[in-house]
mmCIF file of C-alpha atoms in Angstrom:
data_model
loop_
_atom_site.group_PDB
_atom_site.id
_atom_site.type_symbol
_atom_site.label_atom_id
_atom_site.label_comp_id
_atom_site.label_asym_id
_atom_site.label_seq_id
_atom_site.Cartn_x
_atom_site.Cartn_y
_atom_site.Cartn_z
ATOM 1 C CA MET A 1 14.993 -35.228 12.699
ATOM 2 C CA GLU A 2 12.560 -32.828 10.975
ATOM 3 C CA THR A 3 13.487 -29.213 10.576
ATOM 4 C CA ALA A 4 10.976 -26.548 11.524
ATOM 5 C CA PRO A 5 9.636 -24.541 8.574
ATOM 6 C CA GLU A 6 11.089 -21.125 8.105
ATOM 7 C CA ASP A 7 9.214 -18.208 9.463
ATOM 8 C CA PRO A 8 7.445 -16.407 6.725
ATOM 9 C CA GLN A 9 9.009 -13.164 5.747
ATOM 10 C CA PRO A 10 6.864 -10.066 5.557
ATOM 11 C CA LEU A 11 5.813 -9.021 2.083
ATOM 12 C CA ASP A 12 7.442 -6.054 0.444
ATOM 13 C CA PRO A 13 5.281 -3.000 1.413
ATOM 14 C CA GLU A 14 4.737 -1.956 -2.235
ATOM 15 C CA LEU A 15 3.676 -5.450 -3.283
ATOM 16 C CA LEU A 16 1.388 -5.637 -0.271
ATOM 17 C CA ALA A 17 -0.211 -2.375 -1.290
ATOM 18 C CA ASP A 18 -0.693 -3.540 -4.821
ATOM 19 C CA ALA A 19 -2.312 -6.795 -3.672
ATOM 20 C CA ALA A 20 -4.590 -4.880 -1.331
ATOM 21 C CA ALA A 21 -5.623 -2.513 -4.092
ATOM 22 C CA ALA A 22 -6.515 -5.533 -6.311
ATOM 23 C CA PHE A 23 -8.688 -6.947 -3.514
ATOM 24 C CA GLY A 24 -10.213 -3.523 -3.085
ATOM 25 C CA MET A 25 -11.195 -3.511 -6.675
ATOM 26 C CA LEU A 26 -12.978 -6.805 -6.211
ATOM 27 C CA ALA A 27 -14.670 -5.609 -2.966
ATOM 28 C CA ALA A 28 -17.430 -4.000 -5.076
ATOM 29 C CA THR A 29 -20.056 -6.553 -5.793
ATOM 30 C CA SER A 30 -20.623 -5.273 -9.391
ATOM 31 C CA ARG A 31 -16.875 -5.552 -10.185
ATOM 32 C CA LEU A 32 -16.602 -9.000 -8.607
ATOM 33 C CA GLN A 33 -19.675 -10.131 -10.659
ATOM 34 C CA ILE A 34 -17.981 -8.688 -13.901
ATOM 35 C CA VAL A 35 -14.807 -10.642 -13.225
ATOM 36 C CA TRP A 36 -16.872 -13.763 -12.505
ATOM 37 C CA LEU A 37 -18.667 -13.384 -15.876
ATOM 38 C CA LEU A 38 -15.508 -12.567 -17.808
ATOM 39 C CA ALA A 39 -13.853 -15.697 -16.345
ATOM 40 C CA ASP A 40 -16.321 -17.530 -18.560
ATOM 41 C CA GLY A 41 -15.091 -15.738 -21.621
ATOM 42 C CA PRO A 42 -14.877 -12.342 -23.423
ATOM 43 C CA ARG A 43 -17.852 -10.121 -23.501
ATOM 44 C CA ASP A 44 -18.665 -6.633 -24.627
ATOM 45 C CA VAL A 45 -20.008 -3.926 -22.346
ATOM 46 C CA GLY A 46 -23.525 -4.147 -23.656
ATOM 47 C CA THR A 47 -23.738 -7.941 -23.066
ATOM 48 C CA LEU A 48 -22.363 -7.351 -19.450
ATOM 49 C CA ALA A 49 -24.770 -4.579 -18.851
ATOM 50 C CA THR A 50 -27.695 -6.733 -19.976
ATOM 51 C CA THR A 51 -26.629 -9.740 -17.889
ATOM 52 C CA LEU A 52 -26.063 -7.523 -14.747
ATOM 53 C CA GLY A 53 -29.287 -5.439 -15.302
ATOM 54 C CA GLN A 54 -27.260 -2.240 -15.077
ATOM 55 C CA PRO A 55 -26.860 0.652 -17.397
ATOM 56 C CA VAL A 56 -24.116 0.496 -19.934
ATOM 57 C CA ALA A 57 -22.521 3.709 -18.432
ATOM 58 C CA THR A 58 -22.318 2.131 -14.952
ATOM 59 C CA VAL A 59 -20.718 -1.147 -16.282
ATOM 60 C CA SER A 60 -18.411 0.945 -18.378
ATOM 61 C CA GLN A 61 -17.189 2.783 -15.266
ATOM 62 C CA HIS A 62 -16.594 -0.488 -13.452
ATOM 63 C CA LEU A 63 -14.696 -1.874 -16.491
ATOM 64 C CA ALA A 64 -12.572 1.238 -16.655
ATOM 65 C CA LYS A 65 -11.598 0.760 -12.995
ATOM 66 C CA LEU A 66 -10.779 -2.918 -13.549
ATOM 67 C CA LYS A 67 -8.732 -2.090 -16.612
ATOM 68 C CA LEU A 68 -6.805 0.662 -14.814
ATOM 69 C CA ALA A 69 -6.038 -1.857 -12.063
ATOM 70 C CA GLY A 70 -4.753 -4.323 -14.581
ATOM 71 C CA LEU A 71 -7.382 -6.911 -13.893
ATOM 72 C CA VAL A 72 -9.063 -6.817 -17.348
ATOM 73 C CA ARG A 73 -7.920 -5.939 -20.893
ATOM 74 C CA ALA A 74 -9.970 -4.666 -23.844
ATOM 75 C CA ARG A 75 -9.670 -5.130 -27.546
ATOM 76 C CA ARG A 76 -11.659 -3.556 -30.310
ATOM 77 C CA GLU A 77 -13.874 -5.716 -32.608
ATOM 78 C CA GLY A 78 -15.567 -3.377 -35.121
ATOM 79 C CA ARG A 79 -17.619 -0.967 -33.076
ATOM 80 C CA HIS A 80 -17.456 -3.030 -29.801
ATOM 81 C CA GLN A 81 -14.895 -3.138 -26.990
ATOM 82 C CA ILE A 82 -14.461 -6.685 -25.921
ATOM 83 C CA TYR A 83 -13.230 -7.282 -22.352
ATOM 84 C CA VAL A 84 -11.200 -10.247 -21.113
ATOM 85 C CA ILE A 85 -9.544 -11.160 -17.913
ATOM 86 C CA ALA A 86 -5.894 -9.936 -17.816
ATOM 87 C CA ASP A 87 -4.569 -12.609 -15.486
ATOM 88 C CA ALA A 88 -5.908 -16.157 -15.220
ATOM 89 C CA GLY A 89 -4.510 -16.289 -11.618
ATOM 90 C CA MET A 90 -7.078 -13.690 -10.553
ATOM 91 C CA VAL A 91 -9.866 -16.023 -11.827
ATOM 92 C CA GLU A 92 -8.413 -18.796 -9.636
ATOM 93 C CA VAL A 93 -8.487 -16.426 -6.630
ATOM 94 C CA VAL A 94 -12.133 -15.314 -7.273
ATOM 95 C CA ARG A 95 -13.358 -18.940 -7.864
ATOM 96 C CA THR A 96 -11.587 -20.103 -4.776
ATOM 97 C CA VAL A 97 -13.144 -17.378 -2.554
ATOM 98 C CA VAL A 98 -16.612 -17.942 -4.065
ATOM 99 C CA ALA A 99 -16.366 -21.645 -3.577
ATOM 100 C CA ALA A 100 -15.221 -21.219 0.032
ATOM 101 C CA GLN A 101 -18.223 -18.901 0.709
ATOM 102 C CA GLU A 102 -20.571 -21.473 -0.867
ATOM 103 C CA ARG A 103 -19.206 -24.087 1.500
ATOM 104 C CA ARG A 104 -19.688 -21.841 4.474
ATOM 105 C CA ARG A 105 -23.359 -21.507 3.542
ATOM 106 C CA GLU A 106 -24.107 -25.192 3.527
ATOM 107 C CA PRO A 107 -26.047 -26.427 6.467
ATOM 108 C CA ASP A 108 -23.904 -27.576 9.390
ATOM 109 C CA ALA A 109 -25.517 -31.025 9.189
ATOM 110 C CA VAL A 110 -24.186 -31.506 5.659
ATOM 111 C CA ARG A 111 -20.695 -30.199 6.555
ATOM 112 C CA GLY A 112 -20.617 -32.292 9.753
ATOM 113 C CA ARG A 113 -21.279 -35.523 7.915
ATOM 114 C CA GLY A 114 -18.293 -34.984 5.578
ATOM 115 C CA ILE A 115 -20.401 -34.701 2.436
ATOM 116 C CA VAL A 116 -18.703 -31.491 1.328
#
């Protein structure tokens, strides 16, 4: 006889608050885009600003928030700050959510035929 799975236990309130804060950081499209780009490899703020078509100061502010939240790290190379993803698990979350949204955008006819 199979046993029923255990009821999930509520998350610790502090852990839940931290997780919600991380999702909140990624709720801004610019910060989500920065994480997406950094998932492909380290970049400096100037390169990110050019890619995003935003001023360096704006991108720097986003990076500072992501760094404060522990989502990215920075290292100095000469006169440049190079930014990297702090936790590969966060990249997986972002890629999973983006892929799910891409699938949701596919025409119903394609999804209905099992082509996905």
